[in-house]
CSV table of N, CA and C in Angstrom, one decimal:
chain,number,residue,atom,x,y,z
A,589,MET,N,-28.6,27.3,-6.8
A,589,MET,CA,-27.7,28.4,-6.6
A,589,MET,C,-27.1,28.8,-8.0
A,590,ALA,N,-26.8,27.8,-8.8
A,590,ALA,CA,-26.2,28.1,-10.1
A,590,ALA,C,-27.1,28.9,-11.0
A,591,ALA,N,-28.4,28.7,-10.9
A,591,ALA,CA,-29.3,29.5,-11.8
A,591,ALA,C,-29.5,30.9,-11.3
A,592,HIS,N,-29.1,31.2,-10.1
A,592,HIS,CA,-29.3,32.6,-9.5
A,592,HIS,C,-28.0,33.4,-9.3
A,593,THR,N,-26.9,32.9,-9.8
A,593,THR,CA,-25.6,33.6,-9.6
A,593,THR,C,-25.0,33.7,-11.0
A,594,THR,N,-24.0,34.6,-11.1
A,594,THR,CA,-23.4,34.7,-12.4
A,594,THR,C,-21.8,34.5,-12.4
A,595,ARG,N,-21.3,34.5,-11.2
A,595,ARG,CA,-19.8,34.4,-11.1
A,595,ARG,C,-19.3,33.2,-10.4
A,596,LEU,N,-20.1,32.6,-9.6
A,596,LEU,CA,-19.7,31.4,-8.8
A,596,LEU,C,-19.4,30.2,-9.8
A,597,ARG,N,-18.3,29.5,-9.5
A,597,ARG,CA,-18.0,28.3,-10.3
A,597,ARG,C,-18.4,27.1,-9.4
A,598,PHE,N,-18.7,26.0,-10.1
A,598,PHE,CA,-19.2,24.8,-9.4
A,598,PHE,C,-18.4,23.5,-9.7
A,599,PRO,N,-17.3,23.3,-8.9
A,599,PRO,CA,-16.6,22.1,-9.1
A,599,PRO,C,-17.2,20.9,-8.4
A,600,PRO,N,-17.5,19.8,-9.0
A,600,PRO,CA,-18.1,18.7,-8.4
A,600,PRO,C,-17.2,17.8,-7.5
A,601,GLY,N,-16.0,18.2,-7.4
A,601,GLY,CA,-15.0,17.3,-6.7
A,601,GLY,C,-14.3,16.5,-7.7
A,602,ARG,N,-13.9,15.3,-7.3
A,602,ARG,CA,-13.1,14.4,-8.2
A,602,ARG,C,-14.0,13.2,-8.6
A,603,LEU,N,-13.8,12.8,-9.8
A,603,LEU,CA,-14.5,11.6,-10.3
A,603,LEU,C,-13.5,10.5,-10.6
A,604,HIS,N,-13.9,9.3,-10.2
A,604,HIS,CA,-13.0,8.2,-10.5
A,604,HIS,C,-13.8,7.4,-11.6
A,605,PRO,N,-13.4,7.3,-12.8
A,605,PRO,CA,-14.1,6.7,-13.9
A,605,PRO,C,-14.6,5.3,-13.6
A,606,PRO,N,-13.8,4.4,-13.0
A,606,PRO,CA,-14.3,3.0,-12.8
A,606,PRO,C,-15.6,3.0,-11.8
A,607,MET,N,-15.8,4.1,-11.1
A,607,MET,CA,-16.9,4.1,-10.1
A,607,MET,C,-18.2,4.5,-10.7
A,608,ARG,N,-18.2,5.1,-11.9
A,608,ARG,CA,-19.4,5.7,-12.4
A,608,ARG,C,-19.6,5.3,-13.9
A,609,ASP,N,-20.9,5.2,-14.3
A,609,ASP,CA,-21.2,5.0,-15.7
A,609,ASP,C,-20.9,6.3,-16.4
A,610,PRO,N,-20.1,6.2,-17.5
A,610,PRO,CA,-19.8,7.5,-18.2
A,610,PRO,C,-20.9,8.2,-18.8
A,611,PHE,N,-22.0,7.6,-19.2
A,611,PHE,CA,-23.1,8.3,-19.8
A,611,PHE,C,-23.9,9.0,-18.7
A,612,THR,N,-24.0,8.4,-17.6
A,612,THR,CA,-24.7,9.1,-16.4
A,612,THR,C,-23.9,10.3,-16.0
A,613,VAL,N,-22.6,10.2,-15.9
A,613,VAL,CA,-21.8,11.3,-15.6
A,613,VAL,C,-21.9,12.4,-16.6
A,614,ALA,N,-21.9,12.1,-17.9
A,614,ALA,CA,-22.0,13.1,-18.9
A,614,ALA,C,-23.3,13.8,-18.8
A,615,LYS,N,-24.4,13.1,-18.6
A,615,LYS,CA,-25.7,13.7,-18.5
A,615,LYS,C,-25.8,14.7,-17.3
A,616,ALA,N,-25.2,14.2,-16.2
A,616,ALA,CA,-25.3,15.0,-15.0
A,616,ALA,C,-24.4,16.3,-15.1
A,617,VAL,N,-23.3,16.2,-15.7
A,617,VAL,CA,-22.4,17.3,-15.9
A,617,VAL,C,-23.0,18.3,-16.9
A,618,ARG,N,-23.6,17.8,-18.0
A,618,ARG,CA,-24.3,18.6,-18.9
A,618,ARG,C,-25.5,19.4,-18.3
A,619,THR,N,-26.2,18.7,-17.4
A,619,THR,CA,-27.3,19.4,-16.7
A,619,THR,C,-26.8,20.5,-15.9
A,620,CYS,N,-25.7,20.2,-15.1
A,620,CYS,CA,-25.1,21.3,-14.2
A,620,CYS,C,-24.6,22.4,-15.1
A,621,ALA,N,-24.0,22.1,-16.2
A,621,ALA,CA,-23.4,23.2,-17.1
A,621,ALA,C,-24.5,24.1,-17.6
A,622,ARG,N,-25.7,23.5,-18.0
A,622,ARG,CA,-26.8,24.3,-18.5
A,622,ARG,C,-27.3,25.2,-17.4
A,623,LEU,N,-27.5,24.6,-16.2
A,623,LEU,CA,-28.1,25.4,-15.1
A,623,LEU,C,-27.1,26.5,-14.7
A,624,SER,N,-25.8,26.3,-14.8
A,624,SER,CA,-24.9,27.3,-14.3
A,624,SER,C,-24.3,28.2,-15.4
A,625,GLY,N,-24.7,28.1,-16.7
A,625,GLY,CA,-24.1,28.8,-17.7
A,625,GLY,C,-22.7,28.4,-18.1
A,626,CYS,N,-22.5,27.1,-18.0
A,626,CYS,CA,-21.2,26.5,-18.3
A,626,CYS,C,-20.1,26.9,-17.3
A,627,ARG,N,-20.5,26.9,-16.1
A,627,ARG,CA,-19.5,27.2,-15.0
A,627,ARG,C,-19.2,26.0,-14.2
A,628,VAL,N,-19.2,24.9,-14.8
A,628,VAL,CA,-18.9,23.6,-14.1
A,628,VAL,C,-17.5,23.1,-14.5
A,629,ARG,N,-16.8,22.6,-13.5
A,629,ARG,CA,-15.5,21.9,-13.8
A,629,ARG,C,-15.6,20.5,-13.3
A,630,LEU,N,-15.0,19.6,-14.1
A,630,LEU,CA,-15.0,18.2,-13.8
A,630,LEU,C,-13.6,17.7,-13.6
A,631,GLY,N,-13.3,17.2,-12.4
A,631,GLY,CA,-12.0,16.6,-12.1
A,631,GLY,C,-12.1,15.1,-12.2
A,632,ILE,N,-11.1,14.6,-12.9
A,632,ILE,CA,-11.1,13.1,-13.1
A,632,ILE,C,-9.8,12.6,-12.5
A,633,GLY,N,-10.0,11.6,-11.6
A,633,GLY,CA,-8.9,11.0,-10.9
A,633,GLY,C,-8.7,9.5,-11.3
A,634,LEU,N,-7.6,8.9,-10.9
A,634,LEU,CA,-7.4,7.5,-11.2
A,634,LEU,C,-7.8,6.6,-10.1
A,635,GLY,N,-8.1,7.1,-8.9
A,635,GLY,CA,-8.4,6.2,-7.8
A,635,GLY,C,-7.2,5.6,-7.2
A,636,TRP,N,-7.3,5.3,-6.0
A,636,TRP,CA,-6.1,4.7,-5.3
A,636,TRP,C,-6.4,3.6,-4.3
A,637,MET,N,-7.7,3.5,-4.0
A,637,MET,CA,-8.1,2.5,-2.9
A,637,MET,C,-8.6,1.2,-3.5
A,638,ALA,N,-7.8,0.2,-3.4
A,638,ALA,CA,-8.1,-1.1,-4.0
A,638,ALA,C,-9.4,-1.7,-3.5
A,639,ASP,N,-9.8,-1.4,-2.3
A,639,ASP,CA,-11.1,-1.9,-1.8
A,639,ASP,C,-12.3,-1.4,-2.7
A,640,GLU,N,-12.2,-0.1,-3.1
A,640,GLU,CA,-13.3,0.5,-3.9
A,640,GLU,C,-13.4,-0.2,-5.2
A,641,PHE,N,-12.3,-0.6,-5.9
A,641,PHE,CA,-12.3,-1.2,-7.1
A,641,PHE,C,-12.9,-2.7,-7.0
A,642,GLU,N,-12.4,-3.4,-6.0
A,642,GLU,CA,-12.9,-4.7,-5.7
A,642,GLU,C,-14.4,-4.8,-5.4
A,643,LEU,N,-14.9,-3.8,-4.6
A,643,LEU,CA,-16.3,-3.7,-4.3
A,643,LEU,C,-17.2,-3.7,-5.5
A,644,LEU,N,-16.7,-3.0,-6.6
A,644,LEU,CA,-17.4,-2.8,-7.8
A,644,LEU,C,-17.1,-3.9,-8.8
A,645,GLY,N,-16.2,-4.8,-8.5
A,645,GLY,CA,-15.9,-5.9,-9.4
A,645,GLY,C,-14.9,-5.5,-10.5
A,646,HIS,N,-14.2,-4.4,-10.3
A,646,HIS,CA,-13.1,-4.0,-11.2
A,646,HIS,C,-11.8,-4.5,-10.7
A,647,PRO,N,-10.9,-4.9,-11.6
A,647,PRO,CA,-9.5,-5.3,-11.1
A,647,PRO,C,-8.8,-4.0,-10.7
A,648,PHE,N,-8.0,-4.1,-9.6
A,648,PHE,CA,-7.1,-3.0,-9.2
A,648,PHE,C,-5.7,-3.3,-9.7
A,649,GLU,N,-5.3,-2.6,-10.7
A,649,GLU,CA,-4.0,-2.8,-11.3
A,649,GLU,C,-2.9,-2.0,-10.7
A,650,GLY,N,-3.2,-1.1,-9.8
A,650,GLY,CA,-2.2,-0.2,-9.2
A,650,GLY,C,-2.2,1.1,-10.0
A,651,TYR,N,-1.5,2.0,-9.5
A,651,TYR,CA,-1.5,3.4,-10.1
A,651,TYR,C,-0.9,3.5,-11.5
A,652,ALA,N,0.3,2.9,-11.6
A,652,ALA,CA,1.1,3.1,-12.8
A,652,ALA,C,0.4,2.6,-14.1
A,653,PRO,N,-0.2,1.4,-14.1
A,653,PRO,CA,-0.8,0.9,-15.4
A,653,PRO,C,-2.0,1.8,-15.8
A,654,ARG,N,-2.7,2.3,-14.8
A,654,ARG,CA,-3.9,3.2,-15.1
A,654,ARG,C,-3.4,4.6,-15.6
A,655,ALA,N,-2.3,5.0,-15.1
A,655,ALA,CA,-1.8,6.4,-15.4
A,655,ALA,C,-1.3,6.4,-16.8
A,656,THR,N,-0.8,5.3,-17.3
A,656,THR,CA,-0.2,5.2,-18.7
A,656,THR,C,-1.2,5.0,-19.8
A,657,ARG,N,-2.4,4.7,-19.4
A,657,ARG,CA,-3.4,4.5,-20.5
A,657,ARG,C,-3.9,5.8,-21.1
């Protein structure tokens, strides 16, 4: 769709950095940006669900410590 339109924007939703490899994310966003003529937005969130962090082996410090980094 991005290659065949000129005005639509393509937000991918929200990204939680501990959940994804930063290089993989950068490559995927770059590909989407090229296909869409730089009409991609990337939202980055801090995450809030302790179970998701623990599942991936990352410590869950709570919201405040992550927000101040």
